[in-house]
Tab-separated table of C-alpha atoms in Angstrom:
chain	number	residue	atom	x	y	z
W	1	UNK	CA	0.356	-30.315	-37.148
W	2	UNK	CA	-1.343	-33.708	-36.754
W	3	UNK	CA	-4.884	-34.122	-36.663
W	4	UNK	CA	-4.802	-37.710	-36.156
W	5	UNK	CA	-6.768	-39.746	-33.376
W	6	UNK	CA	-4.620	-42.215	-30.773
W	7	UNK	CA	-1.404	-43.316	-31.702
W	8	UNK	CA	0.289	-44.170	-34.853
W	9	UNK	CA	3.631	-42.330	-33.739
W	10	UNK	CA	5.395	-45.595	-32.340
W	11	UNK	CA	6.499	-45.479	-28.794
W	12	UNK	CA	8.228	-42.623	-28.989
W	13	UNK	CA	6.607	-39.446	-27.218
W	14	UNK	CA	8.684	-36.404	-27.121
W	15	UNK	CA	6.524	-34.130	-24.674
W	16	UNK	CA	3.682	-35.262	-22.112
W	17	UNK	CA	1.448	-32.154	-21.279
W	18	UNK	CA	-1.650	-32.437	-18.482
W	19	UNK	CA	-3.661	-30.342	-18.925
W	20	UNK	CA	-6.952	-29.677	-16.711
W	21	UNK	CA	-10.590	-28.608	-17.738
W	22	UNK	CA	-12.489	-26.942	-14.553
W	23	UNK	CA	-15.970	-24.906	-14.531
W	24	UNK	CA	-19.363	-26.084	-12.739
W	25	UNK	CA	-21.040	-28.486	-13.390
W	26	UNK	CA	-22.958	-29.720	-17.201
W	27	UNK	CA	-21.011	-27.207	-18.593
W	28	UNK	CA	-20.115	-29.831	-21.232
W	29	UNK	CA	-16.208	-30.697	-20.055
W	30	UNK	CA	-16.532	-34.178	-20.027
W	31	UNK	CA	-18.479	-33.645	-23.962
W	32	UNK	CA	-14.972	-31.478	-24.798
W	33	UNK	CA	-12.780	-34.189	-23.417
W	34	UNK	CA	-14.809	-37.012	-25.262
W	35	UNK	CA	-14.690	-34.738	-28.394
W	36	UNK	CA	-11.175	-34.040	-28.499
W	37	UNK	CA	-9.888	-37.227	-27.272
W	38	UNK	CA	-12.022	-39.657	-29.022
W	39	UNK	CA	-14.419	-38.101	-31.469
W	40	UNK	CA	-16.988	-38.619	-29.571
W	41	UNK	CA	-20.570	-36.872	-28.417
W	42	UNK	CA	-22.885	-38.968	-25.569
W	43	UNK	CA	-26.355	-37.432	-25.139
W	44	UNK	CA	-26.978	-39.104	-21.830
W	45	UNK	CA	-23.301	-38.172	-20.440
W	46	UNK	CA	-23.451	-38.186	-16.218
W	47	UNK	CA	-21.480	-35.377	-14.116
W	48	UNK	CA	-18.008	-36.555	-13.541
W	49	UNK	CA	-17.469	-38.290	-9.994
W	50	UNK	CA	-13.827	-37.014	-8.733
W	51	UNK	CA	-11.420	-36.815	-11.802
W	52	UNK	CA	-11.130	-38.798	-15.058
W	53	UNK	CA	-8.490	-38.709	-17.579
W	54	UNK	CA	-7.787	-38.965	-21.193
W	55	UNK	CA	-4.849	-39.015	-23.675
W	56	UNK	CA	-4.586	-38.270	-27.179
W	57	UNK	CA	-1.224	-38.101	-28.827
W	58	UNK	CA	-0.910	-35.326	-31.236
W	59	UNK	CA	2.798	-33.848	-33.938
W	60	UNK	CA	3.548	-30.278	-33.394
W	61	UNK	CA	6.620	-29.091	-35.243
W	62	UNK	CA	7.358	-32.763	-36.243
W	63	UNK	CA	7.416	-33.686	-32.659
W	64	UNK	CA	5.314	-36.312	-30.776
W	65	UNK	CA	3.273	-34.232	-27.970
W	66	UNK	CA	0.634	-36.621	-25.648
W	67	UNK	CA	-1.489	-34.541	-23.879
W	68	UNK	CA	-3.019	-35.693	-20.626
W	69	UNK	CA	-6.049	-34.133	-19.887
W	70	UNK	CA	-8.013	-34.147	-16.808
W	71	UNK	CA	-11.721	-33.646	-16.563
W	72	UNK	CA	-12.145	-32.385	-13.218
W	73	UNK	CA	-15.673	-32.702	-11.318
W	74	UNK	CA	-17.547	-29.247	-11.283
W	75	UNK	CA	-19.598	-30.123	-8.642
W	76	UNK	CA	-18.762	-28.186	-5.025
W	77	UNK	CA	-18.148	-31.226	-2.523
W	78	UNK	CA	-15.302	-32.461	-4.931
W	79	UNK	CA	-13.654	-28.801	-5.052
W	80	UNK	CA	-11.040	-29.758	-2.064
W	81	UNK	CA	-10.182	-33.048	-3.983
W	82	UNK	CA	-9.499	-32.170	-7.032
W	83	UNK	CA	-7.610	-29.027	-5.832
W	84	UNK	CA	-4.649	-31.696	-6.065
W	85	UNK	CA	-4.654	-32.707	-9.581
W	86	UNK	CA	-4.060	-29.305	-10.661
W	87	UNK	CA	-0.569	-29.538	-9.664
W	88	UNK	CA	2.159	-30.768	-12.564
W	89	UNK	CA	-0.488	-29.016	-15.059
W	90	UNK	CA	0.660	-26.751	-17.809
W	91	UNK	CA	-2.246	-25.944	-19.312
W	92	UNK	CA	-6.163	-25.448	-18.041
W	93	UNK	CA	-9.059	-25.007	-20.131
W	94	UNK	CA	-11.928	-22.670	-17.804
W	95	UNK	CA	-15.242	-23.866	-19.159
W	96	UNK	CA	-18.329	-22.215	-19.072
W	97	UNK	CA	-21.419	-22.806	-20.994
W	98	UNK	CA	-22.765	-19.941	-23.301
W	99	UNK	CA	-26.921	-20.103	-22.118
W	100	UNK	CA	-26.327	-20.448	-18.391
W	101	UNK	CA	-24.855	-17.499	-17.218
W	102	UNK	CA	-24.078	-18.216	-13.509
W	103	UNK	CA	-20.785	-20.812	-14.988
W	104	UNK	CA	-19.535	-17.952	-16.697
W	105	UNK	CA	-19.901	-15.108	-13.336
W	106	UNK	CA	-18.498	-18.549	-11.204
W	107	UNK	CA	-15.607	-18.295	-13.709
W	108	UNK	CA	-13.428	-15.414	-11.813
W	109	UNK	CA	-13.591	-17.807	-8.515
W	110	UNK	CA	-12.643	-21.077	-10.598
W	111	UNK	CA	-10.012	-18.859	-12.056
W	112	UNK	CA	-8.832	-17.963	-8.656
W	113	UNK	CA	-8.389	-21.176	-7.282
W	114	UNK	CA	-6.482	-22.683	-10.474
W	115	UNK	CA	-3.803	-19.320	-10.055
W	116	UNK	CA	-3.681	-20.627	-6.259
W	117	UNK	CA	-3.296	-24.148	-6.855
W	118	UNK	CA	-0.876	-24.166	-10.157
W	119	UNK	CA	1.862	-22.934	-11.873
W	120	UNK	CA	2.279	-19.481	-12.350
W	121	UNK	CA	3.139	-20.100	-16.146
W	122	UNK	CA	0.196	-21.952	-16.739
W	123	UNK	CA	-1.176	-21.284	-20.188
W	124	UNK	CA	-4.981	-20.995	-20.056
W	125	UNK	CA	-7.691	-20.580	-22.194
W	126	UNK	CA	-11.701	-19.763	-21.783
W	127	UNK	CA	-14.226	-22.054	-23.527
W	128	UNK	CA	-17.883	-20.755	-23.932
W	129	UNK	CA	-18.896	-24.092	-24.790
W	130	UNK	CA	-22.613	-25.520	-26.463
W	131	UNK	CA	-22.654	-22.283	-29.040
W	132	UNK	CA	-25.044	-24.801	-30.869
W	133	UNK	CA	-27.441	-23.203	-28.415
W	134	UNK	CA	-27.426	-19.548	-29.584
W	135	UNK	CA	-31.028	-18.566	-29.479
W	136	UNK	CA	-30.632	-19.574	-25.623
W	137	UNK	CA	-27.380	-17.457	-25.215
W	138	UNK	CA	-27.290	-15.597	-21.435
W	139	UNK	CA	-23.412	-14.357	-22.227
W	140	UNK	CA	-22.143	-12.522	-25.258
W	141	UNK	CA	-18.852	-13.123	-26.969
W	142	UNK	CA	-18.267	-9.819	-26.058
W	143	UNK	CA	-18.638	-10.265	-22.200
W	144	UNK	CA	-16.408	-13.127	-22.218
W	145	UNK	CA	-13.680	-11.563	-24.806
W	146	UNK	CA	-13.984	-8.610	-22.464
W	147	UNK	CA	-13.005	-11.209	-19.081
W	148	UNK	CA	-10.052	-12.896	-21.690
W	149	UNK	CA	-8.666	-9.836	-22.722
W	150	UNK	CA	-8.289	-8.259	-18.886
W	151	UNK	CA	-6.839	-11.841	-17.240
W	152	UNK	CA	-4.273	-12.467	-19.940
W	153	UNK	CA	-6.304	-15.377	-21.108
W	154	UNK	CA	-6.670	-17.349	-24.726
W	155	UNK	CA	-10.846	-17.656	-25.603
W	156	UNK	CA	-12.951	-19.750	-28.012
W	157	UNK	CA	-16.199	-20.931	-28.189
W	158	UNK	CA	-16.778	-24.429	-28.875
W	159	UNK	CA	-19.880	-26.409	-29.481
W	160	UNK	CA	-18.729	-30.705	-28.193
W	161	UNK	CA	-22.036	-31.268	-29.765
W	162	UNK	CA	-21.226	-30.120	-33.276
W	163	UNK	CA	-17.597	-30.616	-33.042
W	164	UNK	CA	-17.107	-26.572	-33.473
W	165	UNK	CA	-13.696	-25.228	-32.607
W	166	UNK	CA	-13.137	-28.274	-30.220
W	167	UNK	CA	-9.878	-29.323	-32.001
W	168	UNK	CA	-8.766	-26.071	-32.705
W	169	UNK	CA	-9.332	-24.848	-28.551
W	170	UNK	CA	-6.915	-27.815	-27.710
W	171	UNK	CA	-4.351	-27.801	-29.796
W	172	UNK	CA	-3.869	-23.954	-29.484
W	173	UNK	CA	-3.417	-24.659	-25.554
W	174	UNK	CA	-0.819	-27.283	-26.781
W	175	UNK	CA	0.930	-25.181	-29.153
W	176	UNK	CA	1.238	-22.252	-26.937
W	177	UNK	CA	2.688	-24.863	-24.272
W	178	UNK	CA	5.059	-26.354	-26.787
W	179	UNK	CA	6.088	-23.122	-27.434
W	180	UNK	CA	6.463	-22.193	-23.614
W	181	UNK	CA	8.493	-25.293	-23.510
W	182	UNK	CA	10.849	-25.026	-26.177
W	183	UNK	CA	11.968	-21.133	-25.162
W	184	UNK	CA	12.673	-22.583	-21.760
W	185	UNK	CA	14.429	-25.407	-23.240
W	186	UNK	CA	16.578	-23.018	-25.899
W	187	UNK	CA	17.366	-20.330	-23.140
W	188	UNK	CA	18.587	-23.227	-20.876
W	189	UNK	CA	20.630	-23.940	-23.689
W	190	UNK	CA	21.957	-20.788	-24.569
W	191	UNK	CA	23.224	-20.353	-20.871
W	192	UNK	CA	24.996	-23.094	-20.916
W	193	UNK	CA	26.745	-22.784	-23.801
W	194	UNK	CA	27.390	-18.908	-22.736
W	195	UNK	CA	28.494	-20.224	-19.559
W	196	UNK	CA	29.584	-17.489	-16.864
W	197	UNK	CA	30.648	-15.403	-19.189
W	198	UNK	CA	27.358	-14.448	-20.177
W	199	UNK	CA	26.705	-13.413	-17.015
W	200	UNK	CA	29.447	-11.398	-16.499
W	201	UNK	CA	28.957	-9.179	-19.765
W	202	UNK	CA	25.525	-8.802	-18.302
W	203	UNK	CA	23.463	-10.475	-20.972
W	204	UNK	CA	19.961	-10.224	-20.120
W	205	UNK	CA	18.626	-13.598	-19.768
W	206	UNK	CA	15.288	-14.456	-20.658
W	207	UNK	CA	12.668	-16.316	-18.129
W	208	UNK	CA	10.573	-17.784	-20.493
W	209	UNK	CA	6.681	-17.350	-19.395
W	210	UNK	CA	6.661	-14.437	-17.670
W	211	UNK	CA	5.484	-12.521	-20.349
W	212	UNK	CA	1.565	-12.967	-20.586
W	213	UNK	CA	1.170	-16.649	-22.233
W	214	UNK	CA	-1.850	-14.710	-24.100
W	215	UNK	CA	-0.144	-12.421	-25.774
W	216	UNK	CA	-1.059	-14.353	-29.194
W	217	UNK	CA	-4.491	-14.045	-28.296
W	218	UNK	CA	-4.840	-10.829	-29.759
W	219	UNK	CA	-4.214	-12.308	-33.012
W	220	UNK	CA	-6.768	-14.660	-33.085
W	221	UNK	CA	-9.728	-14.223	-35.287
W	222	UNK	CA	-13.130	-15.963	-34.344
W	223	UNK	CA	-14.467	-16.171	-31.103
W	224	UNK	CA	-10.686	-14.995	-29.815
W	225	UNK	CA	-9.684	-12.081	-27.822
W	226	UNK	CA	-9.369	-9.403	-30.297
């Protein structure tokens, strides 16, 4: 897997993923966006007005993913705006920052209105973000592990300021997507090339994502659902 910045794949781009990070408001998104997509840290960052977007092109399994991710405005009076640019995504990243505890308890509502707004498949993951600020902390890992483990959701804390488990949050949402993808993809395959007959045996056939998208969370180690 790829750790490279921009491009340097050629023109060729195998799989184009949006994916969308939502949560209130200096909760550090647009720091996790800037981080991922560009390396990048701004101490005098403004709140996102509306939506902004970047790209960052990225191999998994020797293919050429580009992920599109949206930075969605936390703020309330841009709620029924955005609400739009959630559709087409296949992945969301729920921020929250670890020392204000009111983003995480607004998480279950954000959570909500991402289930009612996008696909059912979605692959999602929680971000405690700015653990550079532990002596401030007003939500344990365990709180938020706890919230992961009951809504079927992937979890790391990140720190944009320090770079900490930035790169590996977003390319675990695009690997688990990938991997979403390419089931669909095989099973479509294998039913074609089965053909009616298949069906007729009674071969179960396999809808990819309905199974819990987290259910490699369990296996993560650091700041994962355990």
């Amino acid at each position: 897997m790829s750790n490279l910045y921009g491009g340097g794949f050629g023109n060729k781009v195998d799989y184009v993923f949006k994916i969308v990070l939502i949560g209130d408001s200096a909760v550090g998104k647009s720091q996790l966006l800037a981080r991922f997509s560009r390396n990048e840290f701004s101490v005098d960052s403004k709140s996102t007005i509306g939506v902004e977007f970047q790209t960052r092109t990225v191999t998994i399994d020797h293919r050429t993913v580009k992920a599109q991710i949206w930075d969605t405005a936390g703020q309330e009076r841009y709620r029924a705006v955005t609400s739009a640019y959630y559709r087409g995504a296949v992945g969301a990243m729920l921020v929250y920052d670890i020392s204000n505890r009111q983003s995480f308890d607004h998480i279950a509502r954000w959570l909500e209105e991402l289930r009612g707004h996008a696909d059912k498949n979605l692959v999602i993951m929680l971000v405690g973000n700015k653990s550079d600020l532990e002596t401030l902390r007003a939500v344990s890992t365990e709180d938020a592990k706890e919230f992961a483990q009951r809504e079927n959701l992937f979890f790391m804390e990140t720190s944009a300021l320090e770079a900490t488990n930035v790169e590996p949050a977003f390319l675990t949402v695009l690997t688990e997507i990938y991997r979403v993808v390419s089931k669909k993809t095989l099973v479509a395959n294998e039913a074609e090339s089965g053909g009616n007959e298949a069906l007729l045996k009674g071969t179960k056939i396999v809808v990819p994502g309905q199974e819990p998208v987290s259910a490699a969370a369990s296996n993560f180690s650091c700041c994962r659902s355990s």
